[in-house]
Structures are given as C-alpha cells and as structure tokens.
CSV table of C-alpha atoms in Angstrom, one decimal:
chain,number,residue,atom,x,y,z
Y,290,MET,CA,128.0,-25.3,18.4
Y,291,SER,CA,129.0,-25.0,22.6
Y,292,ARG,CA,127.4,-22.2,24.7
Y,293,VAL,CA,130.0,-19.1,25.3
Y,294,ILE,CA,129.3,-18.6,29.4
Y,295,HIS,CA,130.4,-15.0,30.3
Y,296,VAL,CA,131.7,-14.4,33.6
Y,297,PHE,CA,132.5,-11.7,35.4
Y,298,ARG,CA,133.9,-12.5,38.6
Y,299,ARG,CA,134.9,-8.9,39.9
Y,300,PRO,CA,133.1,-6.4,37.8
Y,301,GLU,CA,133.2,-2.9,38.0
Y,302,ARG,CA,129.0,-2.3,37.1
Y,303,PHE,CA,127.0,-4.1,36.5
Y,304,VAL,CA,123.3,-2.4,36.2
Y,305,ALA,CA,119.7,-2.5,34.9
Y,306,GLY,CA,119.3,0.4,32.2
Y,307,THR,CA,116.9,1.2,29.6
Y,308,VAL,CA,116.5,2.6,26.0
Y,309,GLY,CA,113.6,5.0,25.4
Y,310,GLU,CA,110.8,6.9,26.3
Y,311,PRO,CA,108.5,5.4,28.9
Y,312,GLY,CA,105.3,2.9,27.3
Y,313,ASP,CA,108.6,2.4,25.0
Y,314,ARG,CA,111.4,1.2,26.9
Y,315,SER,CA,113.9,-1.5,26.4
Y,316,PHE,CA,115.5,-3.0,29.5
Y,317,TYR,CA,118.7,-4.5,29.8
Y,318,LEU,CA,121.4,-5.6,31.9
Y,319,GLN,CA,125.0,-4.5,31.4
Y,320,ALA,CA,128.1,-5.8,32.8
Y,321,ALA,CA,131.2,-4.5,33.1
Y,322,GLU,CA,134.9,-5.4,33.9
Y,323,GLN,CA,138.5,-3.9,33.0
Y,324,ALA,CA,138.1,-3.4,28.9
Y,325,ARG,CA,134.6,-5.8,28.6
Y,326,THR,CA,131.0,-5.0,28.4
Y,327,ILE,CA,128.3,-6.8,27.9
Y,328,SER,CA,124.7,-5.8,27.6
Y,329,VAL,CA,121.3,-8.2,27.6
Y,330,LEU,CA,118.2,-7.2,27.3
Y,331,LEU,CA,115.2,-9.0,29.3
Y,332,GLU,CA,111.4,-7.1,30.4
Y,333,LYS,CA,110.7,-5.1,32.6
Y,334,GLN,CA,108.7,-7.8,34.8
Y,335,GLN,CA,112.0,-9.8,35.2
Y,336,VAL,CA,114.6,-7.1,35.9
Y,337,SER,CA,111.2,-6.3,39.1
Y,338,VAL,CA,111.5,-10.1,39.8
Y,339,LEU,CA,115.8,-10.2,39.7
Y,340,ALA,CA,115.9,-7.4,42.4
Y,341,GLU,CA,113.4,-8.2,44.2
Y,342,ARG,CA,114.8,-11.8,44.7
Y,343,ILE,CA,118.1,-10.6,45.6
Y,344,ALA,CA,116.5,-8.4,48.2
Y,345,ALA,CA,115.5,-11.3,49.4
Y,346,LEU,CA,118.6,-13.7,49.1
Y,347,LEU,CA,120.6,-11.0,50.9
Y,348,GLN,CA,118.0,-11.6,54.2
Y,349,GLU,CA,117.9,-14.8,53.8
Y,350,VAL,CA,122.2,-15.5,53.5
Y,351,ASN,CA,121.8,-12.7,56.8
Y,352,ARG,CA,119.7,-15.0,58.8
Y,353,ARG,CA,121.4,-18.5,57.9
Y,354,PHE,CA,125.2,-17.2,57.6
Y,355,GLY,CA,125.6,-14.2,59.5
Y,356,GLN,CA,126.8,-11.7,56.5
Y,357,GLU,CA,125.9,-8.5,57.2
Y,358,LEU,CA,123.4,-6.8,55.3
Y,359,PRO,CA,124.9,-4.1,53.1
Y,360,VAL,CA,123.4,0.1,54.2
Y,361,PRO,CA,121.7,1.3,50.9
Y,362,THR,CA,123.7,3.2,48.6
Y,363,GLY,CA,121.7,6.1,48.9
Y,364,GLY,CA,123.9,9.0,47.6
Y,365,ASP,CA,126.6,6.7,46.2
Y,366,ALA,CA,124.2,4.8,44.0
Y,367,ASP,CA,125.1,5.0,40.0
Y,368,THR,CA,123.4,6.7,38.1
Y,369,ASP,CA,125.5,6.7,35.0
Y,370,PRO,CA,123.6,5.8,31.8
Y,371,LEU,CA,124.5,2.4,30.2
Y,372,ALA,CA,127.6,2.3,28.9
Y,373,VAL,CA,127.2,2.8,24.3
Y,374,PRO,CA,127.6,1.6,22.5
Y,375,LEU,CA,124.7,-0.6,23.1
Y,376,GLU,CA,125.1,-4.2,21.5
Y,377,GLU,CA,122.5,-6.7,22.8
Y,378,GLU,CA,124.5,-9.8,23.8
Y,379,PHE,CA,121.2,-11.7,23.8
Y,380,ARG,CA,117.7,-11.7,24.9
Y,381,VAL,CA,117.3,-13.0,28.7
Y,382,GLY,CA,115.2,-16.5,28.9
Y,383,THR,CA,116.1,-17.9,32.2
Y,384,MET,CA,117.7,-16.1,35.7
Y,385,GLY,CA,119.2,-18.4,38.4
Y,386,LEU,CA,120.0,-16.5,41.8
Y,387,GLY,CA,122.5,-18.2,44.3
Y,388,TRP,CA,124.8,-17.3,47.1
Y,389,ASP,CA,128.9,-18.2,46.8
Y,390,ALA,CA,129.9,-18.9,50.3
Y,391,ASP,CA,134.0,-19.6,48.9
Y,392,THR,CA,133.9,-16.0,48.0
Y,393,ARG,CA,131.0,-14.7,50.0
Y,394,SER,CA,129.3,-12.9,46.6
Y,395,ILE,CA,126.2,-13.4,45.2
Y,396,VAL,CA,125.8,-15.6,41.8
Y,397,VAL,CA,123.7,-13.9,39.4
Y,398,GLU,CA,123.0,-15.9,36.2
Y,399,LEU,CA,121.0,-14.8,33.0
Y,400,LEU,CA,120.4,-17.5,30.6
Y,401,ALA,CA,119.6,-17.2,26.5
Y,402,VAL,CA,115.9,-17.7,25.2
Y,403,SER,CA,116.1,-21.1,24.2
Y,404,GLU,CA,113.7,-23.3,22.5
Y,405,GLU,CA,114.1,-26.2,24.4
Y,406,GLU,CA,113.3,-26.4,28.0
Y,407,VAL,CA,116.4,-25.2,29.9
Y,408,ASP,CA,117.2,-27.9,32.4
Y,409,GLU,CA,118.2,-27.1,36.0
Y,410,SER,CA,121.6,-28.6,36.0
Y,411,VAL,CA,122.4,-26.2,33.5
Y,412,VAL,CA,121.5,-22.6,35.7
Y,413,LEU,CA,124.8,-22.2,37.4
Y,414,ASP,CA,126.8,-25.0,35.7
Y,415,ASP,CA,129.7,-24.7,33.2
Y,416,THR,CA,128.0,-27.9,30.7
Y,417,ASP,CA,129.6,-27.7,26.9
Y,418,GLU,CA,125.0,-27.7,26.2
Y,419,GLY,CA,122.7,-25.1,26.6
Y,420,PRO,CA,122.1,-21.1,25.7
Y,421,ASP,CA,124.7,-19.0,26.0
Y,422,ALA,CA,124.8,-16.8,29.7
Y,423,LEU,CA,125.7,-14.4,31.7
Y,424,ARG,CA,127.4,-14.9,34.6
Y,425,VAL,CA,128.2,-12.3,37.6
Y,426,PHE,CA,129.6,-12.6,41.1
Y,427,LEU,CA,129.0,-9.4,43.2
Y,428,SER,CA,129.3,-8.5,46.6
Y,429,PRO,CA,126.4,-7.9,49.0
Y,430,PRO,CA,126.8,-4.1,48.6
Y,431,GLN,CA,126.9,-4.8,44.8
Y,432,ALA,CA,124.3,-6.8,44.9
Y,433,LYS,CA,122.5,-4.1,47.3
Y,434,ALA,CA,122.9,-0.9,44.8
Y,435,PHE,CA,122.0,-3.0,41.9
Y,436,ALA,CA,118.9,-3.7,43.6
Y,437,GLU,CA,118.0,-0.8,44.2
Y,438,ARG,CA,118.9,0.9,40.8
Y,439,ALA,CA,116.7,-2.1,39.4
Y,440,GLU,CA,114.1,-0.9,41.2
Y,441,LEU,CA,114.0,2.9,40.8
Y,442,VAL,CA,114.7,2.0,36.7
Y,443,VAL,CA,111.2,0.1,36.7
Y,444,SER,CA,109.3,2.0,39.1
Y,445,ALA,CA,110.0,5.2,36.2
Y,446,GLY,CA,108.0,4.7,34.1
Y,447,ARG,CA,104.5,5.8,33.2
Y,448,ALA,CA,102.4,6.8,36.5
Y,449,PRO,CA,99.9,5.0,37.0
Y,450,CYS,CA,96.4,5.3,37.2
Y,451,PRO,CA,94.7,6.4,40.8
Y,452,LEU,CA,92.0,3.9,40.4
Y,453,CYS,CA,93.0,0.5,37.6
Y,454,ALA,CA,96.8,0.8,38.6
Y,455,GLU,CA,97.3,0.5,34.8
Y,456,PRO,CA,100.0,2.8,33.6
Y,457,LEU,CA,97.9,6.0,32.3
Y,458,ASP,CA,99.4,6.7,28.3
Y,459,PRO,CA,100.0,10.2,27.0
Y,460,ALA,CA,97.4,10.0,24.7
Y,461,GLY,CA,95.2,8.9,27.2
Y,462,HIS,CA,93.7,6.2,29.2
Y,463,VAL,CA,90.4,4.1,29.2
Y,464,CYS,CA,89.8,3.0,32.8
Y,465,VAL,CA,88.7,-1.1,33.2
Y,466,ARG,CA,87.7,0.7,36.5
Y,467,LEU,CA,85.2,3.2,35.5
Y,468,ASN,CA,83.9,0.7,32.9
Y,469,GLY,CA,83.2,3.8,30.6
Y,470,PHE,CA,80.4,4.6,32.8
Y,471,HIS,CA,80.7,8.8,33.5
Y,472,GLN,CA,78.9,9.8,37.1
Y,473,ARG,CA,76.9,13.1,36.0
Y,474,SER,CA,76.7,15.6,38.2
Y,475,PRO,CA,72.9,17.0,39.5
Y,476,MET,CA,74.2,20.5,39.2
Y,477,THR,CA,74.8,19.7,35.0
Y,478,ASP,CA,71.4,18.2,34.3
C-alpha cells in the first residue's frame, strides 16, 4: 500500500496541545486548513525538540537569507484547545524540518512510526514508499507562534522538584538527591 502524505500549504492553524492531566498527558500536533483537520500523536520530548529546532531554524534563515525574524506573538497567541473530535492519524516517529526558499516557508514533516528504518531520502520527499506523513508549510510568524505555544504546552505539566528537577507527583516524590536521607535538626533530638 502506498503512503499517504497530508500536505497543508496554507494552514489556518498548526498547534501543539494535550489531552489528559499533568503526569498523564498525551501530546498532539494539529493542522487545519479549510474544512480539513489532521491530528498526530507524539511524545512530549518531540514537541519540545521541534519547538527548539524551529526557533533555531528561524535564526539561521535570518542569518543566511536575511529573512526578517518574526516578533513574539504575545497577546495574539492561539490559546484555543485542540479541535474535536480528536482522531489520531498516526503516531510520529521521524521529524524533518527545512526552509523552502520559493515560498519563504518553514516546512515541517512528521512521519509515522515505522518498523523499518526510514531512509533520509523519504523525509521531505514524495516517494511512493515509506511511512505516512504530515507536511506543513509555515510562514515565519506562524512558525514562531507554533514554537511559543509548544514551549508553553510542554512547560504546563507538573512542577519540577527544586533539588533534582524531576516532575513532582501529587501523590508524593522520592527525590534521588536526598537519597533517602533526612537530616535531623539538633533541636528535635
């Protein structure tokens, strides 16, 4: 069966979002254009890395091609929840990122998890063989807005432990930095 590539050349929306409570969240990316919406499932770390890489790519495009850097979205940020019904198209395995000089767009490609190793030529290509894909073309301001929201979504989870930086659970936390040792105050002995 040949692969399906969902292409969004002028998305009205491309956002990261979650379903579930902190500590038990599922992370999604959702692209919408006209009446079509596609949602893909991925890991929290993938969302974080994609946001970082988009921000770095915008800097590099500015340096190499003189593309003006977009200003932070601030109060104009898309804070709406993910569109429902939320139907996962696939789970993301490989991610690709590039700059399309013709359209002056950041191109994000998300490939479905595959049991076979993904050949580099499949990413950002239209070959008939390979995993299903979601390809989204983002203007620099859209890319900046995506990265900002993605960073907020990732950081909205559980608060980190001040000693070990691991997430604090509502039910308690065994901190590896304390190693089970609790110092007693000389006044309590």
